PDB file of C-alpha atoms in Angstrom:
ATOM      1  CA  MET A   8      -6.164 -13.819  -6.163  1.00 45.00           C
ATOM      2  CA  SER A   9      -4.542 -12.126  -9.099  1.00 40.00           C
ATOM      3  CA  SER A  10      -3.920  -8.762 -10.688  1.00 38.00           C
ATOM      4  CA  SER A  11      -2.376  -8.010 -14.076  1.00 37.00           C
ATOM      5  CA  THR A  12      -0.484 -10.615 -16.089  1.00 34.00           C
ATOM      6  CA  THR A  13       3.115 -10.986 -17.098  1.00 38.00           C
ATOM      7  CA  SER A  14       5.338 -13.384 -18.959  1.00 34.00           C
ATOM      8  CA  GLY A  15       8.659 -14.875 -18.039  1.00 40.00           C
ATOM      9  CA  GLN A  16      10.465 -17.923 -16.774  1.00 42.00           C
ATOM     10  CA  GLY A  17       8.920 -20.508 -14.476  1.00 45.00           C
ATOM     11  CA  ASP A  18       9.735 -21.283 -10.885  1.00 45.00           C
ATOM     12  CA  ASP A  19      13.004 -22.963 -11.867  1.00 51.00           C
ATOM     13  CA  ALA A  20      14.489 -19.456 -11.858  1.00 55.00           C
ATOM     14  CA  PRO A  21      16.345 -18.590  -8.639  1.00 64.00           C
ATOM     15  CA  GLY A  22      14.626 -15.927  -6.591  1.00 89.00           C
ATOM     16  CA  LEU A  23      13.452 -15.247  -3.066  1.00 93.00           C
ATOM     17  CA  VAL A  24      11.888 -17.278  -0.282  1.00 94.00           C
ATOM     18  CA  CYS A  25      11.281 -15.411   2.967  1.00 93.00           C
ATOM     19  CA  VAL A  26       9.104 -15.680   6.060  1.00 93.00           C
ATOM     20  CA  VAL A  27       7.649 -12.643   7.803  1.00 89.00           C
ATOM     21  CA  ASP A  28       6.324 -13.183  11.321  1.00 85.00           C
ATOM     22  CA  CYS A  29       5.274  -9.565  12.061  1.00 83.00           C
ATOM     23  CA  VAL A  30       2.658  -9.275   9.333  1.00 87.00           C
ATOM     24  CA  HIS A  31       0.837  -6.428  11.107  1.00 84.00           C
ATOM     25  CA  GLY A  32       3.965  -4.259  10.897  1.00 84.00           C
ATOM     26  CA  MET A  33       4.401  -5.016   7.198  1.00 89.00           C
ATOM     27  CA  VAL A  34       0.741  -4.166   6.512  1.00 89.00           C
ATOM     28  CA  ASP A  35       1.094  -0.901   8.480  1.00 87.00           C
ATOM     29  CA  ALA A  36       4.141   0.123   6.456  1.00 89.00           C
ATOM     30  CA  LEU A  37       2.600  -0.688   3.058  1.00 92.00           C
ATOM     31  CA  SER A  38      -0.710   0.960   4.010  1.00 90.00           C
ATOM     32  CA  CYS A  39       1.110   4.246   4.606  1.00 88.00           C
ATOM     33  CA  VAL A  40       1.760   4.546   0.862  1.00 91.00           C
ATOM     34  CA  ARG A  41      -1.582   3.219  -0.376  1.00 91.00           C
ATOM     35  CA  TRP A  42      -3.100   6.503  -1.549  1.00 88.00           C
ATOM     36  CA  ASN A  43      -5.834   5.131  -3.779  1.00 86.00           C
ATOM     37  CA  LYS A  44      -7.730   1.912  -4.359  1.00 84.00           C
ATOM     38  CA  HIS A  45      -5.881   1.019  -7.553  1.00 86.00           C
ATOM     39  CA  GLN A  46      -2.399   2.020  -6.397  1.00 90.00           C
ATOM     40  CA  GLY A  47       0.319   0.286  -8.384  1.00 92.00           C
ATOM     41  CA  ALA A  48       3.783  -0.464  -7.051  1.00 94.00           C
ATOM     42  CA  VAL A  49       7.201  -1.612  -8.218  1.00 94.00           C
ATOM     43  CA  VAL A  50       8.931  -4.243  -6.085  1.00 95.00           C
ATOM     44  CA  GLU A  51      12.709  -4.707  -6.110  1.00 94.00           C
ATOM     45  CA  LEU A  52      14.418  -7.677  -4.458  1.00 95.00           C
ATOM     46  CA  SER A  53      17.992  -7.832  -3.212  1.00 94.00           C
ATOM     47  CA  GLU A  54      20.159  -9.541  -0.641  1.00 94.00           C
ATOM     48  CA  HIS A  55      19.499  -6.556   1.660  1.00 93.00           C
ATOM     49  CA  GLY A  56      15.699  -6.871   1.638  1.00 93.00           C
ATOM     50  CA  ILE A  57      12.667  -5.759  -0.358  1.00 95.00           C
ATOM     51  CA  VAL A  58      11.946  -2.234  -1.632  1.00 94.00           C
ATOM     52  CA  VAL A  59       8.405  -1.260  -2.645  1.00 95.00           C
ATOM     53  CA  THR A  60       8.123   1.976  -4.689  1.00 93.00           C
ATOM     54  CA  VAL A  61       4.959   3.922  -5.495  1.00 92.00           C
ATOM     55  CA  GLU A  62       4.428   7.228  -7.336  1.00 90.00           C
ATOM     56  CA  GLU A  63       1.643   9.767  -7.526  1.00 86.00           C
ATOM     57  CA  SER A  64       1.178  12.404 -10.246  1.00 80.00           C
ATOM     58  CA  GLY A  65       4.911  12.650 -10.947  1.00 80.00           C
ATOM     59  CA  CYS A  66       5.317  14.833  -7.841  1.00 84.00           C
ATOM     60  CA  LEU A  67       5.291  12.352  -4.964  1.00 88.00           C
ATOM     61  CA  GLN A  68       7.168   9.110  -4.548  1.00 89.00           C
ATOM     62  CA  ALA A  69       7.447   6.755  -1.603  1.00 90.00           C
ATOM     63  CA  LYS A  70       9.762   3.827  -0.975  1.00 91.00           C
ATOM     64  CA  VAL A  71       9.125   1.189   1.679  1.00 91.00           C
ATOM     65  CA  TYR A  72      12.341  -0.560   2.724  1.00 92.00           C
ATOM     66  CA  LEU A  73      11.675  -3.978   4.247  1.00 92.00           C
ATOM     67  CA  LYS A  74      15.054  -4.948   5.637  1.00 89.00           C
ATOM     68  CA  THR A  75      16.127  -8.554   6.031  1.00 90.00           C
ATOM     69  CA  GLU A  76      15.836  -8.109   9.820  1.00 85.00           C
ATOM     70  CA  LEU A  77      12.054  -7.863   9.368  1.00 83.00           C
ATOM     71  CA  PHE A  78      11.946 -11.495   8.254  1.00 91.00           C
ATOM     72  CA  ALA A  79      12.312 -14.651  10.337  1.00 91.00           C
ATOM     73  CA  GLU A  80      13.897 -16.253   7.253  1.00 94.00           C
ATOM     74  CA  TYR A  81      15.335 -14.603   4.153  1.00 95.00           C
ATOM     75  CA  ASP A  82      16.770 -16.867   1.455  1.00 95.00           C
ATOM     76  CA  TYR A  83      17.871 -14.834  -1.573  1.00 94.00           C
ATOM     77  CA  GLY A  84      19.223 -16.638  -4.625  1.00 92.00           C
ATOM     78  CA  ALA A  85      18.519 -14.336  -7.574  1.00 89.00           C
ATOM     79  CA  GLU A  86      21.130 -12.721  -9.767  1.00 87.00           C
ATOM     80  CA  GLY A  87      21.121  -8.954  -9.713  1.00 87.00           C
ATOM     81  CA  ARG A  88      18.010  -7.220  -8.381  1.00 91.00           C
ATOM     82  CA  PRO A  89      14.772  -8.545  -9.900  1.00 92.00           C
ATOM     83  CA  ARG A  90      12.010  -5.933 -10.299  1.00 93.00           C
ATOM     84  CA  PHE A  91       8.324  -6.423 -10.984  1.00 95.00           C
ATOM     85  CA  GLY A  92       5.098  -4.457 -10.803  1.00 95.00           C
ATOM     86  CA  LEU A  93       1.942  -5.420  -8.934  1.00 95.00           C
ATOM     87  CA  SER A  94      -1.198  -4.005  -7.324  1.00 95.00           C
ATOM     88  CA  LEU A  95      -0.301  -2.594  -3.911  1.00 95.00           C
ATOM     89  CA  GLY A  96      -3.914  -2.817  -2.763  1.00 94.00           C
ATOM     90  CA  LEU A  97      -4.047  -6.490  -3.685  1.00 94.00           C
ATOM     91  CA  LEU A  98      -0.813  -7.181  -1.794  1.00 96.00           C
ATOM     92  CA  VAL A  99      -2.118  -5.455   1.351  1.00 94.00           C
ATOM     93  CA  ASP A 100      -5.467  -7.257   1.093  1.00 93.00           C
ATOM     94  CA  CYS A 101      -3.719 -10.619   0.705  1.00 93.00           C
ATOM     95  CA  LEU A 102      -1.500  -9.994   3.743  1.00 93.00           C
ATOM     96  CA  ASN A 103      -4.563  -8.997   5.777  1.00 90.00           C
ATOM     97  CA  MET A 104      -6.045 -12.445   5.065  1.00 89.00           C
ATOM     98  CA  PHE A 105      -3.374 -13.895   7.329  1.00 87.00           C
ATOM     99  CA  THR A 106      -4.240 -11.641  10.281  1.00 84.00           C
ATOM    100  CA  VAL A 107      -6.933 -11.453  12.947  1.00 76.00           C
ATOM    101  CA  PRO A 108      -7.110  -8.877  15.767  1.00 74.00           C
ATOM    102  CA  GLY A 109      -4.211  -9.535  18.091  1.00 70.00           C
ATOM    103  CA  PHE A 110      -2.689 -12.336  16.021  1.00 74.00           C
ATOM    104  CA  ALA A 111      -1.058 -12.889  12.664  1.00 75.00           C
ATOM    105  CA  SER A 112       0.129 -16.178  11.241  1.00 82.00           C
ATOM    106  CA  PRO A 113       3.704 -16.143   9.869  1.00 90.00           C
ATOM    107  CA  VAL A 114       3.647 -15.812   6.092  1.00 93.00           C
ATOM    108  CA  GLU A 115       6.050 -17.300   3.571  1.00 95.00           C
ATOM    109  CA  ILE A 116       6.603 -15.080   0.521  1.00 95.00           C
ATOM    110  CA  ARG A 117       8.073 -16.698  -2.580  1.00 95.00           C
ATOM    111  CA  TYR A 118       9.080 -15.259  -5.970  1.00 95.00           C
ATOM    112  CA  PRO A 119       8.872 -16.234  -8.771  1.00 93.00           C
ATOM    113  CA  GLY A 120       6.037 -18.750  -9.051  1.00 93.00           C
ATOM    114  CA  PRO A 121       5.470 -20.952 -12.119  1.00 92.00           C
ATOM    115  CA  ASP A 122       4.067 -17.987 -14.072  1.00 92.00           C
ATOM    116  CA  MET A 123       6.138 -15.295 -12.326  1.00 93.00           C
ATOM    117  CA  GLN A 124       3.533 -14.817  -9.586  1.00 94.00           C
ATOM    118  CA  LEU A 125       4.256 -13.630  -6.083  1.00 96.00           C
ATOM    119  CA  LEU A 126       3.206 -16.533  -3.850  1.00 95.00           C
ATOM    120  CA  LEU A 127       2.072 -16.201  -0.223  1.00 95.00           C
ATOM    121  CA  ARG A 128       1.450 -19.089   2.192  1.00 93.00           C
ATOM    122  CA  SER A 129       0.699 -19.269   5.895  1.00 90.00           C
ATOM    123  CA  VAL A 130       3.192 -21.315   7.900  1.00 89.00           C
ATOM    124  CA  GLY A 131       3.386 -22.485  11.488  1.00 74.00           C
ATOM    125  CA  SER A 132      -0.194 -23.752  11.875  1.00 71.00           C
ATOM    126  CA  PRO A 133      -0.817 -27.524  11.767  1.00 67.00           C
ATOM    127  CA  ASP A 134      -4.575 -27.045  11.419  1.00 72.00           C
ATOM    128  CA  ALA A 135      -4.898 -24.849   8.336  1.00 72.00           C
ATOM    129  CA  CYS A 136      -2.855 -23.359   5.518  1.00 82.00           C
ATOM    130  CA  ILE A 137      -3.865 -20.264   3.537  1.00 86.00           C
ATOM    131  CA  HIS A 138      -2.481 -19.714   0.043  1.00 89.00           C
ATOM    132  CA  ALA A 139      -2.593 -16.617  -2.162  1.00 92.00           C
ATOM    133  CA  GLU A 140      -0.929 -15.633  -5.403  1.00 94.00           C
ATOM    134  CA  ILE A 141      -0.539 -12.239  -7.033  1.00 95.00           C
ATOM    135  CA  ARG A 142       0.179 -11.963 -10.719  1.00 94.00           C
ATOM    136  CA  THR A 143       2.989  -9.554 -11.482  1.00 94.00           C
ATOM    137  CA  ARG A 144       3.732  -7.415 -14.504  1.00 92.00           C
ATOM    138  CA  ILE A 145       6.678  -5.791 -16.235  1.00 89.00           C
ATOM    139  CA  PRO A 146       7.508  -2.831 -13.972  1.00 84.00           C
ATOM    140  CA  ASP A 147       6.798   0.736 -14.960  1.00 71.00           C
ATOM    141  CA  THR A 148       9.769   3.025 -15.518  1.00 67.00           C
ATOM    142  CA  VAL A 149      10.515   5.283 -12.566  1.00 58.00           C
ATOM    143  CA  ALA A 150       9.462   8.706 -13.794  1.00 54.00           C
ATOM    144  CA  TRP A 151      11.983  10.901 -12.024  1.00 54.00           C
ATOM    145  CA  ASP A 152      15.228  10.916 -10.084  1.00 53.00           C
ATOM    146  CA  TYR A 153      16.186  13.004  -7.081  1.00 53.00           C
ATOM    147  CA  HIS A 154      18.862  15.610  -6.710  1.00 49.00           C
ATOM    148  CA  PHE A 155      18.164  17.358  -3.434  1.00 47.00           C
ATOM    149  CA  GLU A 156      21.218  19.551  -3.397  1.00 49.00           C
ATOM    150  CA  HIS A 157      21.408  23.277  -2.784  1.00 49.00           C
ATOM    151  CA  ALA A 158      24.046  25.978  -2.860  1.00 51.00           C
ATOM    152  CA  GLY A 159      25.219  25.381   0.720  1.00 52.00           C
ATOM    153  CA  ASN A 160      27.568  22.689   1.979  1.00 56.00           C
ATOM    154  CA  THR A 161      25.183  21.274   4.614  1.00 59.00           C
ATOM    155  CA  PRO A 162      22.186  19.079   3.728  1.00 68.00           C
ATOM    156  CA  VAL A 163      18.937  20.714   4.807  1.00 77.00           C
ATOM    157  CA  THR A 164      17.096  18.457   7.259  1.00 80.00           C
ATOM    158  CA  PHE A 165      15.105  18.593  10.438  1.00 81.00           C
ATOM    159  CA  THR A 166      13.565  15.895  12.597  1.00 81.00           C
ATOM    160  CA  VAL A 167      10.225  15.889  14.406  1.00 80.00           C
ATOM    161  CA  LYS A 168       8.024  13.129  15.788  1.00 77.00           C
ATOM    162  CA  SER A 169       5.463  11.782  13.365  1.00 76.00           C
ATOM    163  CA  ALA A 170       2.419  12.762  15.445  1.00 81.00           C
ATOM    164  CA  ILE A 171       3.577  16.389  15.619  1.00 82.00           C
ATOM    165  CA  LEU A 172       4.264  16.536  11.887  1.00 84.00           C
ATOM    166  CA  LYS A 173       0.852  15.079  11.035  1.00 86.00           C
ATOM    167  CA  GLU A 174      -0.948  17.481  13.381  1.00 87.00           C
ATOM    168  CA  SER A 175       0.896  20.467  11.910  1.00 87.00           C
ATOM    169  CA  ILE A 176       0.156  19.507   8.297  1.00 88.00           C
ATOM    170  CA  ASP A 177      -3.513  18.852   9.127  1.00 89.00           C
ATOM    171  CA  ASP A 178      -3.810  22.285  10.782  1.00 88.00           C
ATOM    172  CA  LEU A 179      -2.463  24.020   7.671  1.00 87.00           C
ATOM    173  CA  GLU A 180      -5.131  22.722   5.312  1.00 83.00           C
ATOM    174  CA  TRP A 181      -6.536  25.224   2.831  1.00 77.00           C
ATOM    175  CA  PRO A 182      -8.428  23.894  -0.205  1.00 69.00           C
ATOM    176  CA  GLY A 183      -6.082  23.737  -3.212  1.00 72.00           C
ATOM    177  CA  SER A 184      -3.358  25.594  -1.340  1.00 81.00           C
ATOM    178  CA  SER A 185       0.402  25.296  -1.051  1.00 88.00           C
ATOM    179  CA  ILE A 186       2.560  25.101   2.047  1.00 90.00           C
ATOM    180  CA  GLN A 187       5.742  27.129   2.345  1.00 90.00           C
ATOM    181  CA  ILE A 188       8.520  25.787   4.557  1.00 90.00           C
ATOM    182  CA  HIS A 189      11.144  28.267   5.782  1.00 91.00           C
ATOM    183  CA  PHE A 190      14.491  27.211   7.232  1.00 90.00           C
ATOM    184  CA  HIS A 191      16.278  29.703   9.514  1.00 90.00           C
ATOM    185  CA  PRO A 192      19.794  28.726  10.663  1.00 89.00           C
ATOM    186  CA  ASP A 193      20.097  31.437  13.358  1.00 88.00           C
ATOM    187  CA  PRO A 194      18.271  30.898  15.604  1.00 87.00           C
ATOM    188  CA  PRO A 195      17.603  27.364  14.352  1.00 88.00           C
ATOM    189  CA  SER A 196      13.940  27.108  13.445  1.00 89.00           C
ATOM    190  CA  VAL A 197      11.532  25.794  10.841  1.00 90.00           C
ATOM    191  CA  ILE A 198       8.303  27.583   9.908  1.00 91.00           C
ATOM    192  CA  PHE A 199       5.356  26.009   8.090  1.00 91.00           C
ATOM    193  CA  LYS A 200       3.141  28.637   6.448  1.00 91.00           C
ATOM    194  CA  GLY A 201      -0.226  27.994   4.851  1.00 88.00           C
ATOM    195  CA  GLU A 202      -2.071  30.560   2.775  1.00 76.00           C
ATOM    196  CA  GLY A 203      -5.770  30.599   1.890  1.00 69.00           C
ATOM    197  CA  HIS A 204      -8.524  32.842   3.213  1.00 65.00           C
ATOM    198  CA  GLY A 205      -5.896  33.948   5.710  1.00 68.00           C
ATOM    199  CA  ASP A 206      -2.376  33.037   6.813  1.00 78.00           C
ATOM    200  CA  LEU A 207      -1.411  30.423   9.380  1.00 85.00           C
ATOM    201  CA  GLU A 208       2.126  29.750  10.589  1.00 89.00           C
ATOM    202  CA  ILE A 209       3.495  26.965  12.747  1.00 89.00           C
ATOM    203  CA  GLU A 210       7.014  27.461  14.047  1.00 89.00           C
ATOM    204  CA  PHE A 211       9.362  24.809  15.396  1.00 86.00           C
ATOM    205  CA  SER A 212      12.193  26.404  17.356  1.00 85.00           C
ATOM    206  CA  TYR A 213      15.123  24.115  18.100  1.00 80.00           C
ATOM    207  CA  TYR A 214      16.197  25.828  21.338  1.00 79.00           C
ATOM    208  CA  ALA A 215      12.663  26.465  22.608  1.00 75.00           C
ATOM    209  CA  ASN A 216      11.522  22.838  22.697  1.00 69.00           C
ATOM    210  CA  THR A 217      13.791  19.972  21.734  1.00 68.00           C
ATOM    211  CA  ASP A 218      10.888  17.548  22.188  1.00 71.00           C
ATOM    212  CA  LEU A 219       9.267  19.106  19.097  1.00 73.00           C
ATOM    213  CA  LEU A 220      12.268  19.864  16.897  1.00 76.00           C
ATOM    214  CA  ILE A 221      14.579  16.989  17.770  1.00 78.00           C
ATOM    215  CA  ALA A 222      17.341  17.767  15.266  1.00 80.00           C
ATOM    216  CA  PHE A 223      18.111  20.569  12.831  1.00 83.00           C
ATOM    217  CA  GLN A 224      20.719  21.013  10.108  1.00 84.00           C
ATOM    218  CA  CYS A 225      20.869  24.028   7.804  1.00 84.00           C
ATOM    219  CA  ASP A 226      23.648  26.513   7.010  1.00 85.00           C
ATOM    220  CA  GLN A 227      21.654  29.223   5.223  1.00 87.00           C
ATOM    221  CA  GLU A 228      18.137  30.642   5.070  1.00 91.00           C
ATOM    222  CA  LEU A 229      16.024  28.722   2.568  1.00 88.00           C
ATOM    223  CA  SER A 230      12.397  28.411   1.561  1.00 89.00           C
ATOM    224  CA  TYR A 231      10.487  25.760  -0.408  1.00 88.00           C
ATOM    225  CA  ARG A 232       6.840  25.611  -1.451  1.00 90.00           C
ATOM    226  CA  TYR A 233       4.890  22.349  -1.793  1.00 90.00           C
ATOM    227  CA  LYS A 234       1.404  21.364  -2.863  1.00 89.00           C
ATOM    228  CA  TYR A 235      -0.582  20.682   0.280  1.00 89.00           C
ATOM    229  CA  LYS A 236      -2.104  17.452  -1.017  1.00 89.00           C
ATOM    230  CA  PHE A 237       1.322  15.907  -1.564  1.00 90.00           C
ATOM    231  CA  LEU A 238       2.648  16.878   1.871  1.00 88.00           C
ATOM    232  CA  ARG A 239      -0.509  15.554   3.486  1.00 89.00           C
ATOM    233  CA  ALA A 240      -0.119  12.236   1.673  1.00 89.00           C
ATOM    234  CA  THR A 241       3.119  11.598   3.605  1.00 87.00           C
ATOM    235  CA  THR A 242       1.219  11.432   6.915  1.00 86.00           C
ATOM    236  CA  SER A 243      -2.435  10.783   6.028  1.00 87.00           C
ATOM    237  CA  ASN A 244      -2.206   6.968   6.229  1.00 87.00           C
ATOM    238  CA  VAL A 245       0.177   6.627   9.175  1.00 80.00           C
ATOM    239  CA  PRO A 246      -1.452   4.061  11.536  1.00 75.00           C
ATOM    240  CA  SER A 247      -2.938   5.506  14.714  1.00 75.00           C
ATOM    241  CA  SER A 248      -0.860   3.085  16.796  1.00 67.00           C
ATOM    242  CA  VAL A 249       2.330   4.623  15.421  1.00 65.00           C
ATOM    243  CA  LEU A 250       1.110   8.170  16.067  1.00 67.00           C
ATOM    244  CA  LYS A 251      -0.130   7.326  19.561  1.00 66.00           C
ATOM    245  CA  GLU A 252       3.167   5.808  20.622  1.00 60.00           C
ATOM    246  CA  ASN A 253       5.255   8.184  18.487  1.00 56.00           C
ATOM    247  CA  ARG A 254       7.097   5.097  17.292  1.00 52.00           C
ATOM    248  CA  GLY A 255       7.922   6.892  14.069  1.00 51.00           C
ATOM    249  CA  ILE A 256      10.291   9.765  13.594  1.00 55.00           C
ATOM    250  CA  ALA A 257       9.594  11.995  10.625  1.00 55.00           C
ATOM    251  CA  ARG A 258      12.253  14.070   8.934  1.00 57.00           C
ATOM    252  CA  LEU A 259      11.224  16.607   6.355  1.00 53.00           C
ATOM    253  CA  GLY A 260      13.334  18.950   4.277  1.00 46.00           C
ATOM    254  CA  THR A 261      13.268  18.574   0.555  1.00 44.00           C
ATOM    255  CA  GLN A 262      12.581  14.939   1.459  1.00 46.00           C
ATOM    256  CA  SER A 263      10.299  13.346   4.042  1.00 43.00           C
ATOM    257  CA  TYR A 264      10.876  10.137   5.989  1.00 43.00           C
ATOM    258  CA  HIS A 265       9.137   7.842   8.455  1.00 43.00           C
ATOM    259  CA  ASN A 266      10.594   4.974  10.459  1.00 41.00           C
ATOM    260  CA  PHE A 267       8.379   2.186  11.767  1.00 42.00           C
ATOM    261  CA  ALA A 268       9.220  -0.478  14.317  1.00 34.00           C
ATOM    262  CA  GLY A 269       7.863  -3.911  13.479  1.00 34.00           C
ATOM    263  CA  GLY A 270       5.011  -5.593  15.332  1.00 33.00           C
ATOM    264  CA  THR A 271       7.292  -7.265  17.880  1.00 31.00           C
ATOM    265  CA  GLN A 272       8.665  -3.873  18.976  1.00 37.00           C
ATOM    266  CA  GLN A 273      12.229  -5.160  18.772  1.00 40.00           C
ATOM    267  CA  PRO A 274      14.618  -2.360  17.673  1.00 36.00           C
ATOM    268  CA  SER A 275      16.198  -4.606  15.038  1.00 41.00           C
ATOM    269  CA  ARG A 276      12.868  -5.164  13.243  1.00 48.00           C
ATOM    270  CA  ILE A 277      12.540  -2.043  11.153  1.00 58.00           C
ATOM    271  CA  ALA A 278      10.560  -1.029   8.083  1.00 75.00           C
ATOM    272  CA  PHE A 279      11.851   2.284   6.765  1.00 82.00           C
ATOM    273  CA  ILE A 280       9.603   4.497   4.642  1.00 85.00           C
ATOM    274  CA  GLU A 281      11.024   7.313   2.552  1.00 84.00           C
ATOM    275  CA  PHE A 282       8.903   9.984   0.867  1.00 85.00           C
ATOM    276  CA  PHE A 283      10.100  12.293  -1.900  1.00 86.00           C
ATOM    277  CA  VAL A 284       8.006  15.413  -2.570  1.00 87.00           C
ATOM    278  CA  LYS A 285       8.826  17.726  -5.451  1.00 85.00           C
ATOM    279  CA  PRO A 286       8.671  21.429  -4.559  1.00 86.00           C
ATOM    280  CA  GLU A 287       6.682  23.770  -6.749  1.00 84.00           C
ATOM    281  CA  GLU A 288       8.694  25.604  -9.376  1.00 74.00           C
ATOM    282  CA  GLU A 289       9.200  29.314  -8.850  1.00 65.00           C
ATOM    283  CA  ASP A 290       7.342  31.638 -11.211  1.00 54.00           C
TER     284      ASP A 290
END
């Protein structure tokens, strides 16, 4: 399999060889940020793991952090932090080739190949071996940086379980609308407000139910407005298994996060997904 082409050194160049044995968890994490069929991504390698970055319309960015603990083996020999672009959909489809319901063969991931490809190979089975390669490209420039600071001294964050956040965002849907998020430090609460043919508010009160609003940090009253479609994108592809078990914790302020445990359910096997959503500019 292949996507777009690139040029570069052959496989004599030092790089990365790793083995992932919880392929289902990796597919779940990457699928969360696959918003369209032709979604592109930028991959960055380091001694700490793999980061996959995607962007949408210059207003939404997601980063999937695949820590070294996710991998059964992680042999990193590159200098610096190599970066390359590829088709996210093709990567997910290739990884799915190594899985069947209830089972996934461990997969070796190697970069670079002879023509700078990303190489995938099943390991651990004496009966069959599946190979796949994905052509990479020169990575796109990241369009925007993030400075989520405000006038106060305390970062503005709150934490809710992923299933609750998804349900709340789904309930606030109005075609083409925006969602306003209000932060109230006293009493600690967060209010989601959707406007369309009418108004709908969903309030999370920290003291009323700590199972809903698990944590809250804000030192002044603030309000941000976001395009609904971008907020919804942060939860729309979260796997049902994660929502059902509430394995993920979502934190949303001027940023939005999800944590996912790997397929083995061991606490050390973590894929961390970070969403950045730009607020609408005030008139």
